[in-house]
Amino acid sequence: MEKILQVKDLELSFNTFGGEVKAIRGVNFDLYKGETLAIVGESGSGKSVTTKSIMRLLPESSAEFKNGEILFGGRDLTKLSDKEMQKIRGKDISMIFQDPMTSLNPTMPIGRQITEPLLKHQKISKSEARKVAIDLLRLVGMPKPELRMKQYPHQFSGGQRQRIVIAISLACNPQVLIADEPTTALDVTIQAQILELMKDLQKKIDTSIIFITHDLGVVANVADRVAVMYGGKIVEIGTVDEIFYNPQHPYTWGLLSSMPSLDTEDAKLYAIPGTPPDLLDPPKGDAFALRSEYAMKIDMEMDPPFFKISDTHMAATWLLHPDAPQVEPPLSVIERMKKFPGSRYYEGSAN
Amino acid sequence: MARYIGKRIIYMVITLALIATFTFFLMKILPGSPIASADKLSPEQRAVVEARYGLDDPLPVQYFNYMFGLVQGDLGISINQFKGADVTDVILSRMGPSAQIGFQGMLLGTVLGILLGMIAALRQNTWVDYSSTIVAIIGISIPSFVFASMLQYFLGLKLGWFPVALWKDGFMSSVLPSIALAMFPLATAARFIRTEMIEVLSSDYITLAKAKGASGSEIAFKHAFRNALIPLITVLGPMAVGILTGSLVVEQIFAIPGIGEQFVKSIMVSDFSIIMGTTIFFSVFLILVILIVDIMYGIIDPRIRLSGGKS
Ligand SMILES: Nc1ncnc2c1ncn2[C@@H]1O[C@H](COP(=O)(O)OP(=O)(O)OP(=O)(O)O)[C@@H](O)[C@H]1O
Ligand SMILES: [Mg+2]
């Protein structure tokens, strides 16, 4: 498959009064054409910073690339000038944010907000741009789009506003769409509608999506692959099935155990103990070790490399080292693994 | 909108009635007599003069006479400052110079202030930003008579670019007083716009605009400026007050035949009817400014435009 975007050994820090915040500490992933890659992980793990660094939307005054590259269309985005970046933003890569209530300009009619990227990136007249904008609004399911072009954001509901933001982001048929928790601020039914819409549109224009979310249910619904982030790193990456049914990293185990599920009738929710690492002074070794009941001595001393589980599945934990002892994952995870052909707990087809 | 304005006008009338009443009784309590050299007159002569201006009537009668005149637009007759002249005529005849320097000062101050604030916000924490802060602090903390005297001395006396005082050279005479009046609105606007711009520039829709590929200047002017400008309207009222109080002093210093200068003199000679008339005139002016500000708010901010005014 064709790689659209490659993030290689990315390291990024914020220079703050308190010192250097090492927000991204070596992130690697590829994004393939037409796929949806979900990034999950707890608050502060660096999901937003990773994607904002792809768009170069971080404050230039404090954010600093320390290492690595972001390859897109044969170019390294970390090295582009502002002018060159402006030509890519909104055209080749675009973004949807979490809060539709604040992501539209309150004093600009939405029509102008949608035509802005069109007029900016494509050689078309204002009236043509207007037509495209109306089509886009129709595409995202806005009734009577002609009448609504002149209206202001406050005249729309949250769900409608997110549709408008989606229309803006898709205006120039981007190759990559980054959605940073696009449904978190919406209620459940609207959330489902927006997810359906995004899936539909993705098929239509064949864009690749990076989808950030806290909600593993949403991941199962939209994603092809999943990257699990912890403390500024990706700790496990694989297809949805691999992550959900054959997880290898203790942090992924924790995440999955804390996910409410319908088939385990178990009502009690698991919470991963402890707090995320201090990125001002990240711990030596595996950043998750202090919170993990599976931690070994080596975890305190050396950062684990990636171990390959399959062609598509990798995890960074010493547990996968040939010399490591066999450990039992939590019960709920074993239940999951029983359904995965190839895992050591596989019990044949579930039905 | 019409209903909203109607309601506002009723409130204005009530406010004015209260101000008129309050000023009226305040005048009566204060010591001093409008009758010049009152002590040199014999009691009989004094009574004659008082009777002429209705000053011998019982207080309630005086009050109702005054309010009755007011409703008909009659502000009474000047007692000593412009002996016998109609107060309304006095005020109207002096409005021109005051309005001119007030308007010029406000315009100059706001425009420069907005520019200064914008530049400061866009060049945050650079020397440009710091100098703009210093200008703002100076503008707010140094009283306008100090500016006025400095302008008079340097630009008027030393360099001779503008007339030192008096109202004889048309526009040229208005330059220095306008600059002196402009300092307060300039400083206020600069401080205000800087804060607003910095706040707006960190908002989500600015990030989205960047994510669309907008350039730095498009972000600043197409997206941020209007949103930062709207709240400035709220300080236009206080700025107008600043201009008004400033004009009392500035007109005095530059010997400009305006309302401010005449108001100060009328207080010194206790000309009740002029003091009352001018106070009411100033009140009407300020209340109108506030009303216009509110209406402008509605025009500029689409969120208020439809819901029919801020409550
Ligand atoms: N502008 C900044 N200056 C300093 N530190 C920052 C800045 N932006 C983010 N960080 C730090 O970088 C780390 C990663 O933040 P990020 O926003 O990527 O988390 P996240 O995974 O998106 O979390 P959430 O799920 O809450 O959105 C956090 O520790 C955060 O405090
Ligand atoms: Mg985030």
XYZ file of C-alpha atoms and ligand atoms in Angstrom:
694
model
C 0.000 0.000 0.000
C 1.036 3.534 -0.687
C 2.435 5.506 2.202
C 0.996 9.021 2.262
C 2.710 10.279 5.365
C 5.656 8.977 7.357
C 6.568 10.163 10.822
C 10.085 9.063 11.698
C 11.792 9.287 15.100
C 9.924 12.477 15.848
C 11.043 14.301 18.970
C 9.608 17.629 20.000
C 9.936 19.765 23.103
C 8.311 22.850 24.505
C 10.640 25.384 26.041
C 8.755 26.686 29.049
C 9.621 28.661 32.159
C 9.597 25.416 34.097
C 12.091 23.859 31.695
C 12.004 21.649 28.637
C 8.747 19.677 28.309
C 9.614 16.608 26.224
C 6.129 16.169 24.781
C 7.075 13.862 21.878
C 9.878 11.441 22.606
C 10.422 9.403 19.452
C 7.258 8.733 17.492
C 7.211 6.521 14.406
C 4.276 5.687 12.205
C 3.190 5.517 8.587
C -0.147 6.551 7.225
C -1.413 4.636 4.209
C -3.616 5.879 1.430
C -7.311 5.718 2.251
C -6.934 4.262 5.732
C -8.071 5.534 9.101
C -5.427 5.417 11.785
C -6.727 5.990 15.284
C -4.454 7.410 17.968
C -5.542 6.581 21.487
C -3.989 7.209 24.871
C -4.726 9.058 28.045
C -4.749 12.805 28.473
C -1.343 14.382 28.030
C 0.152 11.437 26.139
C 0.960 13.692 23.177
C -1.777 12.876 20.664
C -2.659 16.462 19.872
C 0.933 17.630 19.886
C 1.887 14.891 17.415
C -0.815 15.872 14.953
C -0.350 19.586 15.443
C 3.327 19.149 14.725
C 2.421 17.524 11.398
C 0.402 20.656 10.574
C 3.042 22.854 12.215
C 0.343 24.527 14.292
C 2.311 24.622 17.523
C 3.514 27.971 18.888
C 6.815 28.682 17.136
C 8.036 30.578 20.152
C 8.128 27.525 22.392
C 7.773 24.332 20.333
C 11.009 22.952 18.929
C 11.659 19.912 16.740
C 14.520 18.039 18.342
C 14.875 15.139 15.988
C 13.228 13.144 13.243
C 11.260 13.968 10.151
C 7.724 14.096 8.843
C 7.728 12.994 5.218
C 4.855 14.059 3.032
C 4.902 14.114 -0.765
C 8.663 13.658 -0.759
C 9.255 16.623 1.527
C 10.138 16.902 5.187
C 7.456 19.059 6.763
C 9.629 19.913 9.741
C 11.961 21.807 7.412
C 9.467 23.758 5.304
C 9.147 27.534 5.500
C 5.943 29.151 6.753
C 4.953 30.074 3.205
C 5.390 26.506 1.963
C 3.474 25.179 4.942
C 0.581 27.553 4.217
C 0.264 25.996 0.767
C -0.082 22.536 2.301
C -2.441 23.403 5.146
C -6.072 23.203 4.186
C -5.161 21.865 0.757
C -3.228 18.625 1.202
C -3.615 18.203 4.949
C -6.508 19.601 6.885
C -7.780 19.383 10.396
C -10.952 19.129 12.457
C -10.903 20.117 16.096
C -12.627 18.969 19.214
C -14.961 21.821 20.005
C -17.248 22.879 17.153
C -18.650 25.651 19.342
C -15.370 27.546 19.273
C -13.737 26.468 16.029
C -15.690 28.765 13.741
C -15.120 32.510 13.520
C -18.152 34.063 15.277
C -18.201 37.224 13.170
C -17.806 35.724 9.709
C -20.683 34.189 7.739
C -20.096 30.470 7.354
C -20.171 30.723 3.563
C -17.058 32.858 3.638
C -15.403 30.475 6.050
C -15.977 27.583 3.662
C -14.905 29.409 0.518
C -11.760 30.734 2.188
C -9.603 27.631 1.599
C -11.029 27.245 -1.916
C -10.129 30.783 -2.904
C -6.797 30.398 -1.213
C -5.673 27.143 -2.799
C -7.557 26.829 -6.058
C -7.751 29.138 -9.004
C -11.487 29.692 -9.017
C -13.764 32.702 -8.991
C -15.846 33.770 -6.027
C -19.083 32.584 -7.594
C -17.593 29.190 -8.433
C -16.272 28.899 -4.892
C -19.746 29.714 -3.631
C -21.193 26.892 -5.701
C -18.606 24.455 -4.400
C -19.322 25.582 -0.835
C -23.052 24.979 -1.296
C -22.307 21.519 -2.686
C -20.039 20.829 0.271
C -22.737 21.854 2.722
C -25.152 19.563 0.945
C -22.564 16.802 1.051
C -22.210 17.077 4.825
C -25.968 16.914 5.164
C -26.926 20.531 5.775
C -30.502 21.192 4.676
C -31.163 24.293 2.511
C -27.486 25.139 2.071
C -28.089 28.179 -0.165
C -30.010 29.910 2.607
C -27.485 29.108 5.270
C -24.391 30.463 3.529
C -24.985 33.961 4.895
C -25.655 32.833 8.446
C -23.259 33.083 11.360
C -21.978 30.197 13.510
C -24.248 31.005 16.459
C -27.232 30.194 14.256
C -26.205 26.527 14.063
C -26.261 23.682 16.555
C -23.087 21.954 17.728
C -23.587 19.026 15.372
C -24.257 21.347 12.448
C -21.179 23.370 13.258
C -19.044 20.253 13.228
C -20.548 19.436 9.823
C -19.510 22.895 8.664
C -15.995 22.355 10.001
C -15.903 19.043 8.138
C -17.072 20.814 4.976
C -14.252 23.330 5.396
C -11.691 20.606 5.963
C -12.782 18.680 2.878
C -13.103 21.721 0.607
C -9.867 21.047 -1.260
C -10.054 17.224 -1.180
C -7.099 16.810 1.167
C -4.963 13.692 1.096
C -4.781 13.651 4.863
C -7.474 14.659 7.299
C -6.574 14.974 10.952
C -9.522 14.767 13.314
C -8.646 15.604 16.918
C -11.505 14.216 19.018
C -14.096 15.480 16.518
C -17.040 14.002 18.382
C -16.044 14.361 22.023
C -18.036 17.550 22.511
C -21.198 16.174 20.912
C -23.972 14.069 22.365
C -24.132 10.400 21.523
C -26.643 10.414 18.665
C -25.004 13.378 16.955
C -21.669 11.681 17.525
C -22.853 8.597 15.650
C -24.124 10.751 12.778
C -20.843 12.609 12.467
C -18.882 9.348 12.483
C -21.104 7.920 9.747
C -20.637 11.109 7.760
C -16.866 10.936 8.064
C -16.806 7.307 6.984
C -19.018 8.064 3.968
C -16.960 11.029 2.914
C -13.747 9.117 3.305
C -14.972 6.551 0.787
C -16.057 9.290 -1.599
C -12.853 11.266 -1.702
C -10.417 8.551 -0.654
C -8.632 10.559 1.983
C -6.501 9.137 4.775
C -7.637 10.005 8.265
C -5.773 10.310 11.534
C -8.441 10.054 14.173
C -7.662 10.982 17.761
C -10.046 9.801 20.409
C -10.385 8.678 24.005
C -13.269 6.442 23.130
C -12.273 2.893 22.231
C -15.832 2.230 21.080
C -15.361 4.906 18.442
C -12.044 3.352 17.456
C -13.667 -0.017 16.814
C -16.253 1.785 14.707
C -14.046 3.908 12.461
C -10.435 2.789 12.460
C -8.424 0.373 10.331
C -5.345 0.622 12.499
C -4.669 1.869 16.000
C -1.648 3.532 17.566
C -1.547 3.552 21.361
C 0.359 6.500 22.800
C 1.844 6.812 26.241
C 4.114 9.513 27.645
C 5.031 11.013 24.279
C 5.630 7.696 22.544
C 3.701 5.128 20.584
C 3.839 1.961 22.684
C 1.809 -0.329 20.463
C 0.514 -0.129 16.926
C -1.471 -2.625 14.875
C -4.723 -3.314 13.096
C -7.918 -2.817 15.058
C -8.275 -6.577 15.548
C -4.701 -6.931 16.704
C -5.003 -4.159 19.254
C -8.430 -5.189 20.510
C -7.962 -8.959 20.516
C -4.255 -9.571 20.756
C -2.822 -6.641 22.708
C 0.733 -7.069 23.973
C 1.635 -3.940 25.902
C 0.577 -3.736 29.565
C -0.635 -0.173 28.953
C -2.919 -1.385 26.152
C -4.161 -4.071 28.535
C -4.985 -1.364 31.040
C -6.784 0.726 28.438
C -8.851 -2.224 27.249
C -9.699 -3.265 30.787
C -10.975 0.195 31.513
C -13.289 0.013 28.510
C -16.885 -0.798 29.422
C -18.057 -3.686 27.280
C -21.365 -5.355 26.605
C -20.303 -8.988 26.436
C -18.458 -9.123 29.723
C -21.313 -8.585 32.136
C -18.828 -7.288 34.605
C -20.071 -3.872 35.730
C -16.990 -2.706 37.559
C -14.695 -0.403 35.637
C -10.969 -0.697 35.810
C -8.795 2.383 36.192
C -5.073 2.318 35.505
C -3.378 3.197 38.807
C -0.926 6.076 39.137
C -0.383 9.185 37.044
C 1.196 9.846 33.641
C 4.932 10.545 33.595
C 6.291 14.017 34.164
C 7.419 15.141 30.716
C 9.673 17.787 32.233
C 11.754 14.951 33.610
C 10.755 11.687 31.919
C 11.782 8.545 33.785
C 14.630 6.387 32.604
C 13.559 3.167 30.946
C 9.943 2.309 30.212
C 7.780 5.301 31.149
C 4.905 3.007 32.061
C 6.938 0.750 34.357
C 6.100 2.643 37.551
C 2.407 2.052 36.982
C 2.658 -1.474 35.693
C 2.320 -4.622 37.759
C 4.269 -6.422 35.050
C 7.356 -4.216 35.336
C 10.709 -5.942 35.414
C 14.101 -4.710 36.504
C 15.175 -3.867 32.961
C 12.112 -1.634 32.544
C 13.604 0.756 35.082
C 16.876 0.991 33.194
C 16.331 0.715 29.466
C 13.662 1.947 27.165
C 12.195 -1.084 25.365
C 12.590 -1.219 21.567
C 9.740 -2.252 19.297
C 9.160 -5.972 19.041
C 7.404 -7.244 15.971
C 4.387 -9.479 16.526
C 3.198 -9.600 12.931
C 3.843 -7.581 9.767
C 1.345 -5.019 10.948
C 1.687 -5.301 14.712
C 4.453 -3.936 16.957
C 4.721 -3.221 20.659
C 7.423 -1.640 22.794
C 7.627 -3.762 25.937
C 10.376 -5.943 27.364
C 7.745 -8.611 27.963
C 8.136 -9.547 24.308
C 11.873 -10.183 24.654
C 12.660 -13.873 24.202
C 14.279 -13.962 27.658
C 11.314 -12.400 29.431
C 9.104 -14.619 31.580
C 5.612 -15.480 30.355
C 3.036 -13.349 32.136
C -0.711 -13.651 32.293
C -2.607 -10.594 31.023
C -5.669 -9.468 33.009
C -8.653 -11.809 32.764
C -10.743 -9.528 30.598
C -7.871 -9.341 28.120
C -7.472 -13.112 28.080
C -11.181 -13.331 27.256
C -10.505 -11.112 24.249
C -7.430 -13.059 23.171
C -9.418 -16.268 23.106
C -11.131 -14.914 20.008
C -7.961 -14.049 18.116
C -6.474 -16.700 15.856
C -2.746 -16.699 16.492
C -2.844 -15.587 20.096
C -1.675 -18.085 22.658
C -5.123 -18.235 24.273
C -6.995 -18.889 20.991
C -9.879 -21.323 21.486
C -11.084 -21.616 17.923
C -13.961 -19.689 16.492
C -16.068 -18.038 19.141
C -19.341 -19.228 17.711
C -34.820 46.644 17.564
C -37.297 49.556 17.430
C -38.900 48.372 20.641
C -35.520 48.055 22.238
C -34.555 51.605 21.291
C -37.942 52.883 22.466
C -37.430 51.305 25.847
C -33.953 52.761 26.062
C -35.271 56.250 25.314
C -37.777 56.025 28.148
C -34.972 55.076 30.515
C -32.947 58.007 29.186
C -35.735 60.445 30.002
C -36.062 59.083 33.530
C -32.292 59.268 34.048
C -32.258 62.864 32.833
C -35.104 63.875 35.129
C -33.211 62.404 38.065
C -29.988 64.155 37.094
C -31.814 67.470 36.669
C -33.473 67.148 40.083
C -30.281 66.152 41.774
C -28.264 68.990 40.238
C -30.993 71.489 41.019
C -31.028 70.778 44.727
C -27.288 70.451 44.880
C -27.026 73.968 43.464
C -29.335 75.269 46.152
C -27.372 73.656 48.952
C -24.010 74.951 47.751
C -22.796 78.276 49.126
C -22.235 81.241 46.858
C -24.593 83.575 45.082
C -24.954 84.247 41.394
C -25.512 87.882 42.075
C -22.182 89.588 41.605
C -20.943 91.698 44.476
C -23.981 90.566 46.423
C -22.634 91.950 49.669
C -22.383 95.456 48.251
C -26.064 95.599 47.391
C -28.636 96.829 49.832
C -31.272 94.287 50.843
C -33.824 96.085 48.700
C -31.657 96.095 45.590
C -30.903 92.481 46.176
C -34.568 91.579 46.447
C -35.225 93.297 43.112
C -32.546 91.292 41.357
C -33.690 88.057 42.973
C -37.255 88.655 41.964
C -36.151 89.193 38.388
C -34.673 85.701 38.183
C -37.350 84.060 40.298
C -34.843 83.376 43.055
C -37.224 84.620 45.744
C -39.881 81.980 45.098
C -40.130 79.082 47.549
C -37.832 76.214 46.568
C -40.569 73.823 45.331
C -41.947 76.561 43.080
C -38.508 77.269 41.697
C -38.030 73.561 41.101
C -41.305 73.083 39.255
C -40.752 76.204 37.195
C -37.372 74.884 36.214
C -38.564 71.379 35.349
C -41.513 72.798 33.448
C -39.165 74.929 31.368
C -36.874 71.979 30.854
C -39.647 69.864 29.361
C -40.232 72.624 26.850
C -36.537 72.801 26.062
C -36.061 76.021 28.001
C -32.926 75.975 30.134
C -33.504 79.415 31.610
C -31.548 82.621 31.423
C -27.952 83.257 32.348
C -27.827 85.209 35.583
C -24.434 86.836 35.479
C -21.973 85.150 33.133
C -23.802 86.138 29.959
C -26.262 88.479 31.569
C -29.740 87.750 30.385
C -28.759 85.491 27.494
C -30.736 82.345 26.863
C -28.781 79.359 28.279
C -29.674 77.177 25.296
C -28.262 79.805 22.928
C -25.103 80.115 25.003
C -24.491 76.365 24.881
C -25.285 76.063 21.195
C -23.041 78.963 20.288
C -20.146 77.300 22.087
C -20.699 73.804 20.831
C -18.701 74.126 17.618
C -15.142 74.330 18.980
C -15.835 71.729 21.689
C -17.360 69.282 19.238
C -14.482 69.790 16.823
C -11.628 69.165 19.255
C -13.597 66.415 21.005
C -14.304 64.573 17.783
C -10.795 65.031 16.418
C -9.276 63.928 19.700
C -11.459 60.861 19.916
C -10.823 59.878 16.305
C -7.079 60.411 16.479
C -6.822 58.646 19.826
C -8.878 55.603 18.893
C -7.283 55.053 15.503
C -3.731 55.413 16.805
C -4.612 53.381 19.891
C -5.998 50.521 17.816
C -2.912 50.542 15.610
C -0.602 50.585 18.583
C -2.505 47.801 20.325
C -2.558 45.636 17.195
C 1.170 46.021 16.617
C 1.879 45.286 20.264
C -0.200 42.096 20.168
C 1.316 40.879 16.909
C 4.842 41.614 18.151
C 4.207 40.381 21.652
C 7.138 40.679 24.076
C 9.343 42.615 21.707
C 10.547 46.199 22.138
C 7.563 47.354 20.052
C 5.233 45.780 22.566
C 7.063 47.266 25.538
C 7.138 50.776 24.052
C 3.426 50.595 23.364
C 2.810 49.603 26.970
C 4.860 52.571 28.145
C 2.860 54.915 25.897
C -0.349 53.469 27.329
C 0.791 53.941 30.904
C 1.847 57.514 30.197
C -1.435 58.259 28.462
C -3.498 57.009 31.356
C -1.503 58.261 34.295
C -0.438 61.737 33.180
C -3.308 64.234 33.360
C -4.293 66.040 30.211
C -3.331 69.489 31.500
C 0.277 68.331 31.692
C 0.134 67.204 28.062
C -1.629 70.361 27.096
C 1.035 72.532 28.697
C 3.831 70.464 27.181
C 2.331 70.629 23.714
C 1.811 74.333 24.140
C 5.393 74.850 25.189
C 7.198 72.608 22.698
C 5.070 72.525 19.549
C 3.543 75.931 20.075
C 6.096 78.162 21.702
C 9.463 76.542 20.894
C 8.832 75.145 17.419
C 6.013 77.476 16.510
C 4.255 74.847 14.403
C 0.856 75.566 15.839
C -0.790 78.530 17.562
C -0.081 78.486 21.300
C -3.683 79.225 22.229
C -6.920 80.908 21.196
C -9.348 79.973 18.483
C -8.296 82.188 15.625
C -6.581 80.022 13.024
C -9.297 77.522 12.235
C -8.038 73.960 12.013
C -4.509 74.874 13.094
C -5.880 76.130 16.402
C -7.593 72.813 16.970
C -4.507 70.611 16.495
C -2.806 70.906 19.864
C -5.981 70.662 21.961
C -7.069 67.650 19.915
C -3.755 65.918 20.514
C -3.972 66.656 24.218
C -7.462 65.160 24.337
C -6.399 62.161 22.225
C -3.971 60.799 24.800
C -6.564 59.174 27.032
C -8.532 57.357 24.307
C -5.242 56.409 22.675
C -3.914 54.774 25.799
C -7.224 53.113 26.625
C -7.676 51.700 23.124
C -4.079 50.504 22.868
C -4.243 48.606 26.135
C -7.635 47.179 25.387
C -6.911 46.049 21.828
C -3.647 44.442 22.847
C -5.342 42.273 25.471
C -8.220 41.390 23.177
C -5.991 40.552 20.228
C -3.792 38.262 22.290
C -6.869 36.504 23.594
C -8.441 36.199 20.146
C -5.196 35.004 18.555
C -5.130 32.039 20.905
C -8.697 30.980 20.189
C -9.729 27.833 18.348
C -11.093 29.545 15.277
C -7.755 31.230 14.706
C -6.071 27.822 14.830
C -8.654 26.565 12.354
C -7.972 29.557 10.107
C -4.277 28.666 10.229
C -5.171 25.063 9.474
C -6.949 26.322 6.344
C -3.695 27.830 5.157
C -4.364 31.477 5.971
C -1.246 33.665 6.109
C -0.167 35.719 9.086
C -1.703 38.940 7.792
C -4.952 37.216 6.792
C -5.184 35.797 10.298
C -4.580 39.200 11.858
C -6.868 41.271 9.674
C -9.531 38.968 8.229
C -10.100 36.864 11.328
C -8.730 38.430 14.486
C -9.207 42.173 14.012
C -12.978 42.323 13.889
C -13.332 40.000 16.850
C -10.870 42.040 18.880
C -12.526 45.298 17.871
C -16.046 44.471 19.028
C -15.310 44.651 22.764
C -13.586 48.021 22.240
C -17.032 49.483 21.728
C -17.687 48.913 25.414
C -14.970 51.379 26.398
C -16.106 54.050 23.927
C -18.423 55.324 26.673
C -15.686 55.788 29.282
C -13.495 57.245 26.544
C -16.159 59.853 25.741
C -16.323 60.714 29.433
C -12.549 61.116 29.396
C -12.764 63.473 26.431
C -15.483 65.476 28.156
C -13.699 65.920 31.443
C -10.463 66.521 29.566
C -12.119 69.273 27.576
C -12.902 71.227 30.770
C -9.192 71.624 31.417
C -7.853 71.628 27.879
C -10.230 74.339 26.701
C -9.208 76.436 29.664
C -5.500 76.041 28.917
C -5.829 76.796 25.216
C -8.439 79.510 25.809
C -10.916 77.884 23.477
C -14.409 79.383 23.507
C -16.073 76.016 24.050
C -18.576 74.541 26.453
C -15.926 73.237 28.817
C -14.299 76.605 29.267
C -17.651 78.274 29.809
C -18.726 75.574 32.275
C -15.660 76.106 34.432
C -16.223 79.862 34.453
C -19.897 79.481 35.286
C -18.951 77.465 38.349
C -16.512 80.134 39.449
C -19.202 82.814 39.268
C -22.013 80.529 40.523
C -24.220 81.095 37.498
C -26.854 78.518 38.476
C -28.739 78.379 35.233
C -25.599 77.957 33.130
C -24.269 75.249 35.468
C -27.587 73.408 35.385
C -27.963 73.752 31.645
C -24.466 72.555 30.907
C -24.768 69.624 33.303
C -27.961 68.543 31.591
C -26.364 69.038 28.209
C -23.380 66.871 29.205
C -25.718 64.221 30.593
C -27.730 64.094 27.392
C -24.504 63.788 25.447
C -23.183 60.894 27.558
C -26.489 59.054 27.620
C -26.671 59.361 23.843
C -23.123 58.023 23.533
C -24.081 54.999 25.589
C -27.166 54.408 23.462
C -25.209 54.734 20.234
C -22.565 52.372 21.589
C -25.212 49.763 22.311
C -26.759 50.125 18.877
C -23.333 49.911 17.262
C -22.654 46.772 19.229
C -25.706 45.234 17.657
C -24.640 46.233 14.181
C -21.112 44.922 14.447
C -21.662 41.746 16.430
C -23.885 39.252 14.605
C -24.589 37.367 17.821
C -26.366 40.389 19.257
C -27.874 41.610 16.012
C -30.546 38.938 15.925
C -31.461 38.602 19.524
C -32.429 42.278 19.590
C -29.920 43.957 21.824
C -28.015 43.064 24.909
C -30.013 42.908 28.063
N 2.017 24.848 24.215
C 2.499 23.979 25.111
N 3.462 24.339 25.970
C 3.959 23.467 26.867
N 3.555 22.194 26.993
C 2.594 21.771 26.169
C 2.005 22.628 25.188
N 1.064 21.924 24.503
C 1.070 20.690 25.045
N 1.983 20.583 26.030
C 2.273 19.389 26.815
O 2.486 18.319 25.937
C 1.938 17.118 26.464
C 1.047 16.455 25.446
O -0.113 17.230 25.257
P -1.253 16.850 24.221
O -2.117 18.029 24.092
O -0.644 16.312 22.976
O -2.020 15.688 24.967
P -3.202 14.823 24.391
O -2.706 13.430 24.276
O -3.761 15.439 23.175
O -4.217 14.920 25.600
P -5.800 15.105 25.570
O -6.337 13.735 25.406
O -6.100 15.660 26.916
O -6.140 16.007 24.445
C 1.213 17.500 27.730
O 2.022 17.148 28.825
C 1.074 18.987 27.661
O 1.129 19.542 28.934
Mg -5.599 16.495 22.761
